[in-house]
CSV table of C-alpha atoms and ligand atoms in Angstrom, one decimal:
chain,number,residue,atom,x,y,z
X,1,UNK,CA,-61.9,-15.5,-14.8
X,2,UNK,CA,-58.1,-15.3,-13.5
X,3,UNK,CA,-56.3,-12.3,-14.1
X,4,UNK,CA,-54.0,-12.6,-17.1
X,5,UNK,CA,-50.4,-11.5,-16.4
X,6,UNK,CA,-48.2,-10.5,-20.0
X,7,UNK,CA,-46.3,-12.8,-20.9
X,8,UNK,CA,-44.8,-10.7,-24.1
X,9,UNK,CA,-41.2,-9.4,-24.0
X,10,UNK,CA,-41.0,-5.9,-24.5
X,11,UNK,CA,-38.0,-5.2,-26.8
X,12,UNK,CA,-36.2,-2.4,-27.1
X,13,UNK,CA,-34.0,-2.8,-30.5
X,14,UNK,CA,-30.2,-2.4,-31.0
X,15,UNK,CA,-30.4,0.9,-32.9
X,16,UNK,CA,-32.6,2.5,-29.8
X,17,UNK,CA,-31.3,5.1,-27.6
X,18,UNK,CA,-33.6,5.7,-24.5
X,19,UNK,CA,-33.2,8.1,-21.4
X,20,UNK,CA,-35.7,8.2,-18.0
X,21,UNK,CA,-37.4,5.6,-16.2
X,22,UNK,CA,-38.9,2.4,-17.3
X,23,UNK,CA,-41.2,-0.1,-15.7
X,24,UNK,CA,-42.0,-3.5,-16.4
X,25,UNK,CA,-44.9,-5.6,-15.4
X,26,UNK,CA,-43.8,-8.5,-17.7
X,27,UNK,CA,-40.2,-9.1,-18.8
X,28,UNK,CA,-38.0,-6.5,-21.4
X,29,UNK,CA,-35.0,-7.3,-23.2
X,30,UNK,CA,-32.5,-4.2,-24.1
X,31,UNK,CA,-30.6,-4.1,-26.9
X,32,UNK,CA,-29.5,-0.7,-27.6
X,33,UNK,CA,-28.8,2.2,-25.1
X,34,UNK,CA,-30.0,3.3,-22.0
X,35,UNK,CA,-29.7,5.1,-19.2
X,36,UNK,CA,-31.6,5.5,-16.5
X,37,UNK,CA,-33.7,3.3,-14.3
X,38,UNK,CA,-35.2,0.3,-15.3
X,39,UNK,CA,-37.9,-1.8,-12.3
X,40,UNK,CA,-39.8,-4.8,-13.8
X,41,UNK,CA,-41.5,-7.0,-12.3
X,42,UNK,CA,-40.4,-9.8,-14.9
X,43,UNK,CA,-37.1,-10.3,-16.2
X,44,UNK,CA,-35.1,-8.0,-17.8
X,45,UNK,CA,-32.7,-9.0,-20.4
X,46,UNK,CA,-29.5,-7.1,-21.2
X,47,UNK,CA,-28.6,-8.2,-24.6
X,48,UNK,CA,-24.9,-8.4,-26.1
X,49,UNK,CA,-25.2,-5.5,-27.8
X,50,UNK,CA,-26.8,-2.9,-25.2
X,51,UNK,CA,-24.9,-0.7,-23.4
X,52,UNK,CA,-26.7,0.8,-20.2
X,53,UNK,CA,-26.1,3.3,-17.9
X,54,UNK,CA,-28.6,2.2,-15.5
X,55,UNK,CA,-30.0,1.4,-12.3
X,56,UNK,CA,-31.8,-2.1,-12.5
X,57,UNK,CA,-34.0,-4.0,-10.5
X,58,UNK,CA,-36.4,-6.5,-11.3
X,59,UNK,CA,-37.3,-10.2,-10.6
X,60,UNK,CA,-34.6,-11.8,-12.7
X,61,UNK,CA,-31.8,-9.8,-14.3
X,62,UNK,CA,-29.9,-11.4,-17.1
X,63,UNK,CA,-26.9,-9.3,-18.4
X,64,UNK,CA,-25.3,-10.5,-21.6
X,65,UNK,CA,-24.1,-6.9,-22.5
X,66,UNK,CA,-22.8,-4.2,-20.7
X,67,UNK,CA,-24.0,-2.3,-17.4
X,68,UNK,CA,-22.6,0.5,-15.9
X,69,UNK,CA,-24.9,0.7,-12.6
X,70,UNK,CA,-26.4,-1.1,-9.6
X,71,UNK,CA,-28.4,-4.5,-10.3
X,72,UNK,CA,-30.6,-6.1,-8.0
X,73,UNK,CA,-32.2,-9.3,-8.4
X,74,UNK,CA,-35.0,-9.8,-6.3
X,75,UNK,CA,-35.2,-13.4,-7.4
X,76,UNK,CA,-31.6,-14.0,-9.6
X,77,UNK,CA,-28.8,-12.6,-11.5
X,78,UNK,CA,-26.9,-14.1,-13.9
X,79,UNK,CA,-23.7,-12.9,-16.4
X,80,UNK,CA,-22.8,-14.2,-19.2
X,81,UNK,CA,-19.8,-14.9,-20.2
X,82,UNK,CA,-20.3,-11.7,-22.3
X,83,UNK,CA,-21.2,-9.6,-19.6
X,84,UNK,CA,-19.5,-6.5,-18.0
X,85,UNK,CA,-21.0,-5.2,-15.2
X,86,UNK,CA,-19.6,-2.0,-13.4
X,87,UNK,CA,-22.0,-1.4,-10.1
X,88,UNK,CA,-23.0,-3.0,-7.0
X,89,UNK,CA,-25.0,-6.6,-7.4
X,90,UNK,CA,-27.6,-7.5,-5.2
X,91,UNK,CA,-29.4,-10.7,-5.6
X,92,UNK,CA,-31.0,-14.2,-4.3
X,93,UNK,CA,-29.3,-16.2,-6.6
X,94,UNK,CA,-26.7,-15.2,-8.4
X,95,UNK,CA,-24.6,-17.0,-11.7
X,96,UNK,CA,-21.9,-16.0,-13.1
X,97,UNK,CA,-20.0,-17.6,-16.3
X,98,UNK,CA,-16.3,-17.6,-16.7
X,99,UNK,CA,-15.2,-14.8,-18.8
X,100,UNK,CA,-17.6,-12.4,-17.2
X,101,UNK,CA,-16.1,-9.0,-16.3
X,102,UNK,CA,-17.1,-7.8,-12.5
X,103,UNK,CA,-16.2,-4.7,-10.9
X,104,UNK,CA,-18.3,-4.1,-7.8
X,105,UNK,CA,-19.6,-4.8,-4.4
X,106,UNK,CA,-21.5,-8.1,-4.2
X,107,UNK,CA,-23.9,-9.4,-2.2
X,108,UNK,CA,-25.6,-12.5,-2.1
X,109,UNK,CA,-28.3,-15.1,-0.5
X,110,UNK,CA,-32.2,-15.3,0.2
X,111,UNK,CA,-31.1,-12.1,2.7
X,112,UNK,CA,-29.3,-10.1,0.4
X,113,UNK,CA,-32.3,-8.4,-1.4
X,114,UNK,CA,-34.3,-7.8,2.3
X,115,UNK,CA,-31.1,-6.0,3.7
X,116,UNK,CA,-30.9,-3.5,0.4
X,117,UNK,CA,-30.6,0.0,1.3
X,118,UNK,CA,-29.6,-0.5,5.1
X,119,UNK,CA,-25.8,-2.2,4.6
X,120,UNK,CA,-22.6,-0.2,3.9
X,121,UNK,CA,-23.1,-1.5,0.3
X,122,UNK,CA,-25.2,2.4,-0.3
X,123,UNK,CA,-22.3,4.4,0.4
X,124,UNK,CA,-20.2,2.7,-2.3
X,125,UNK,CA,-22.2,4.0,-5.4
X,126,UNK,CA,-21.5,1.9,-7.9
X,127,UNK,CA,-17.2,0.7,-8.4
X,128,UNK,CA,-15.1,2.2,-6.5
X,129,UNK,CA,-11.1,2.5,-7.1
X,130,UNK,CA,-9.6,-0.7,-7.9
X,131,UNK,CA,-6.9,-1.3,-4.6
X,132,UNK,CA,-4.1,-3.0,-5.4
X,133,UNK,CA,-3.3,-6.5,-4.0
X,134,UNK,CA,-1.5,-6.8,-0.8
X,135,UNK,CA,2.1,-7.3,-1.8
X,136,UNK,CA,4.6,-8.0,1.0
L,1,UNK,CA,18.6,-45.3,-22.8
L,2,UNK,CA,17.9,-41.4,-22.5
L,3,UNK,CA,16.6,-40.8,-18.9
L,4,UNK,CA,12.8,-39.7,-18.6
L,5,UNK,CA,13.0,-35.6,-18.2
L,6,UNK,CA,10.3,-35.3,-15.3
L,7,UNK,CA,7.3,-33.6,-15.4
L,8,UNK,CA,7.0,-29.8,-15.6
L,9,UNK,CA,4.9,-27.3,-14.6
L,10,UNK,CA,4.9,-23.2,-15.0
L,11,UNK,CA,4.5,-21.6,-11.8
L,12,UNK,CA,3.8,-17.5,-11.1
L,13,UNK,CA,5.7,-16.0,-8.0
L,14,UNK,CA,2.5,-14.6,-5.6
L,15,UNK,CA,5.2,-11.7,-4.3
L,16,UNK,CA,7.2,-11.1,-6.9
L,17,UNK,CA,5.0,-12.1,-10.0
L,18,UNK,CA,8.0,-14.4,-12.3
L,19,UNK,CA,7.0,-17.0,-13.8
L,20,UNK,CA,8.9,-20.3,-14.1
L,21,UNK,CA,9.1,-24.0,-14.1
L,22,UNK,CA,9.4,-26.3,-11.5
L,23,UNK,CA,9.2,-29.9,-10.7
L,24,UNK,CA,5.1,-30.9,-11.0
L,25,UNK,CA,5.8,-33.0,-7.7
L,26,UNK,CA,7.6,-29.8,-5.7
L,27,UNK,CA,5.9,-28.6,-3.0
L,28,UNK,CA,8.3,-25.5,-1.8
L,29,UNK,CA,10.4,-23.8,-4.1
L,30,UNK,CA,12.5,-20.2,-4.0
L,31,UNK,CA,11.6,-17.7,-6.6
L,32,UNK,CA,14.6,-17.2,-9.2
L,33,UNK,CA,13.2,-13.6,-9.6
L,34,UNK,CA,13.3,-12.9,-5.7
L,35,UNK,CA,14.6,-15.7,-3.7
L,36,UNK,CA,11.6,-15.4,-1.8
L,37,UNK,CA,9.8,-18.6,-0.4
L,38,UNK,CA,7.1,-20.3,-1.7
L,39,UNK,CA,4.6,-22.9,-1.5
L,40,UNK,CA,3.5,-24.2,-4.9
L,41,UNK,CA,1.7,-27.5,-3.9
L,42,UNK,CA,-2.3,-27.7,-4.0
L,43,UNK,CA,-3.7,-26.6,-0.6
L,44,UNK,CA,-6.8,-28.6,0.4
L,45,UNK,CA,-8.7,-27.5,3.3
L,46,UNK,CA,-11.3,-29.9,5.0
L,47,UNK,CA,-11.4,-28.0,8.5
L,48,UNK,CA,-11.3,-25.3,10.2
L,49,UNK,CA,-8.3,-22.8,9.6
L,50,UNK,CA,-7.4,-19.2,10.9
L,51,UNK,CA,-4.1,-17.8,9.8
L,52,UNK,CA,-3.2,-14.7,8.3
L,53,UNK,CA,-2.1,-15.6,5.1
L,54,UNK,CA,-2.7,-18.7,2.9
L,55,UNK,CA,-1.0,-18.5,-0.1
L,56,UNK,CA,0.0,-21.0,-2.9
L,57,UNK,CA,1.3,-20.6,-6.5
L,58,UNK,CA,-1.1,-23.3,-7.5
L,59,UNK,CA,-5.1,-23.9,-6.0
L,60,UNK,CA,-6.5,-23.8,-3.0
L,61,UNK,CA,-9.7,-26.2,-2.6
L,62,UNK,CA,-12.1,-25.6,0.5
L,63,UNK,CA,-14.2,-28.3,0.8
L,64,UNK,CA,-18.1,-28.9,2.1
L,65,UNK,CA,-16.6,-28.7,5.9
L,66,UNK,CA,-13.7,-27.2,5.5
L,67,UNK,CA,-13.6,-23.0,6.3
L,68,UNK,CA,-10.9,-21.1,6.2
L,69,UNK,CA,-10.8,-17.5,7.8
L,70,UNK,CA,-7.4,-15.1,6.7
L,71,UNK,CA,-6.5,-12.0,6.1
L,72,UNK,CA,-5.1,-12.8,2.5
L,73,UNK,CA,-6.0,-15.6,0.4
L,74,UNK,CA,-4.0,-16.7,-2.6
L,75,UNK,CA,-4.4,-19.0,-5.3
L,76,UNK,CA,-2.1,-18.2,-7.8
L,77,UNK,CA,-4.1,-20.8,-10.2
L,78,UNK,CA,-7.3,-21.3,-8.6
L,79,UNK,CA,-9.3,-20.8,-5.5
L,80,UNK,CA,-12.5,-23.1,-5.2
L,81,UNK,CA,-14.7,-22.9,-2.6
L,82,UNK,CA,-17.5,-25.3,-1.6
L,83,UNK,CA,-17.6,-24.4,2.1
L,84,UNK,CA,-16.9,-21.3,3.7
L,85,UNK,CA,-14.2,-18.4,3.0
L,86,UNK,CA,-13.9,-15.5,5.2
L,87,UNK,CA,-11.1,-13.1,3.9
L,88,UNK,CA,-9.9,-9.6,3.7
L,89,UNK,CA,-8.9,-9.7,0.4
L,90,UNK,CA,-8.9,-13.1,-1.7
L,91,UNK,CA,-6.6,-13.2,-5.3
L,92,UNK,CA,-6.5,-16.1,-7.5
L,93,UNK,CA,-6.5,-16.9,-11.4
L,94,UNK,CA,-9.7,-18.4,-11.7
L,95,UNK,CA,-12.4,-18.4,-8.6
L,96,UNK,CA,-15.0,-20.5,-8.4
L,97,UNK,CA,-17.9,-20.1,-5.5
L,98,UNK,CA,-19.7,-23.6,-5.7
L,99,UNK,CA,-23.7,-23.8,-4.9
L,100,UNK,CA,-23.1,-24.3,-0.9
L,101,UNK,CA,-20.1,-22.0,-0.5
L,102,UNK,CA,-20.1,-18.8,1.4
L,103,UNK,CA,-17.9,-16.3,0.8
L,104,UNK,CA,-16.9,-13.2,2.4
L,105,UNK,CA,-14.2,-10.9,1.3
L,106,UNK,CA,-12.9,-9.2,-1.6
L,107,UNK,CA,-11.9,-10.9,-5.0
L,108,UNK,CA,-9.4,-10.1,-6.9
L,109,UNK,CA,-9.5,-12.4,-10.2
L,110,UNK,CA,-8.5,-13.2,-13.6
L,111,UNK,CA,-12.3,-14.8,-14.1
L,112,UNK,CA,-14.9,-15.5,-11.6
L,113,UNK,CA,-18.0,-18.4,-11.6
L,114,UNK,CA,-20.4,-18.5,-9.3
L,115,UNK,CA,-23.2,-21.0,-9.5
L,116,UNK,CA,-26.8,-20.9,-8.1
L,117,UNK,CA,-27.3,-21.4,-4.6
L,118,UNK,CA,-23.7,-19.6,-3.4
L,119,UNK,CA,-24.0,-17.2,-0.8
L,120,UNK,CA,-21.7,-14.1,-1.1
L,121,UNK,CA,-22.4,-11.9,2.3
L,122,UNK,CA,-20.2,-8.8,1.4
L,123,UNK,CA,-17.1,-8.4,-0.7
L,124,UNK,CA,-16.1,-5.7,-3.7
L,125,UNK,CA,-15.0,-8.1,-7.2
L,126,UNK,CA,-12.7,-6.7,-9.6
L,127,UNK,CA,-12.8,-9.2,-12.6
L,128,UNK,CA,-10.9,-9.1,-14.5
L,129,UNK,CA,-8.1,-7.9,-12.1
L,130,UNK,CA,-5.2,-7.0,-15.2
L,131,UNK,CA,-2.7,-6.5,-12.8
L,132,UNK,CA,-2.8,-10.9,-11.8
D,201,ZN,ZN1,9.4,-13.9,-6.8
């Protein structure tokens, strides 16, 4: 017989608070806090009212909340409209809706996930200062 | 009979940051604010182009073919790009990175949208940028 892969979410509610690592084989959706790591295999779901302090990286990241670390898509990334994301993006595909708030390195295309962890895109660590626009 | 009052449109100064009215068929203007120069017409780009700085007060369109490499890029309204942008910095009131558009540079913006299939090979977003 074939191997059965989950198909269930695993949800973690809006009054949760959760700190450490967590691993996916199927998709998660977040709705409270977190901080720390999060690797799935599925997609992870960042829902509008989470607030995570997180490194993230899984097949498909949707962020509908807000994220305050590095997200890599292995497969696609997309923000909401809702979202506000603070940390490095990473991805194969990558949406973003109008409204969304951004503040990050970016880097995107089918080679953008096989270069992670050998670019210049390490050393920034998440946002760094805002520069102000050239004005001449 | 009262003579037509032509067609307005509210332009923001890219050095000086004033807004104010002009003419919707202008093309140049001088700020009020600064009496600087400035170029207020939509910029459409279906070729190659390297200059230094590309700068309107109202939207820059890069087309399938068209690329354009600078050093600063502004669209006071609106910077789309369906083919290839290749910038230092890039500022613009709404950008939009269409599915075949590469981009490379940093964005400074009052809203982004990307859509699938956009390649972005380096650049550092801030979006919102409050200070647009
Ligand atoms: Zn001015």
């Amino acid at each position: 017989m074939a191997e059965m892969r989950p198909t269930e979410t695993t949800v973690l509610g809006p009054d949760t608070r959760f700190k450490g690592e967590m691993a996916f084989d199927g998709a998660a959706k977040i709705l409270g806090r977190f901080e720390g790591t999060i690797n799935a295999n599925g997609e992870i779901e960042i829902g509008p009212t989470a607030k995570c302090k997180a490194v993230i990286e899984a097949s498909s990241v949707v962020v509908d909340g807000t994220v305050e670390g590095n997200v890599t898509g292995r497969e696609k990334v997309k923000l909401t409209a809702n979202a506000k994301l603070h940390g490095d993006l990473i991805a194969k595909t990558l949406v973003i809706a109008e409204g969304a708030a951004f503040v990050g390195h970016c880097r995107v295309g089918p080679d953008a996930t096989r270069a992670n962890g050998s670019s210049s895109m390490v050393e920034s660590k998440g946002a760094t200062p805002e520069k102000v626009g050239a004005r001449k | 009979m009262a003579k037509k009052k032509p067609v307005q449109r509210t332009v923001q100064c890219y050095h000086c940051e004033n807004r104010f009215d002009v003419s919707a068929k202008a093309m140049t203007v001088s700020c009020p604010a600064c009496n600087r120069p400035l170029m207020v017409e939509d910029v459409v780009i279906k070729t190659a182009h390297a200059v230094r700085k590309l700068q309107t007060c109202g939207r820059i369109v890069i087309q399938k073919r068209g690329r354009v490499m600078a050093d600063l890029v502004v669209g006071q309204e609106a910077i789309e790009v369906m083919g290839i942008l290749e910038t230092k910095q890039a500022k613009a009131g709404t950008v939009y990175i269409r599915p075949k558009a590469r981009w490379r540079g940093d964005c400074h913006a009052r809203s982004v949208v990307i859509e699938a299939g956009a390649r972005v090979t380096e650049g550092h977003f801030v979006v919102p940028d409050t200070t647009l």
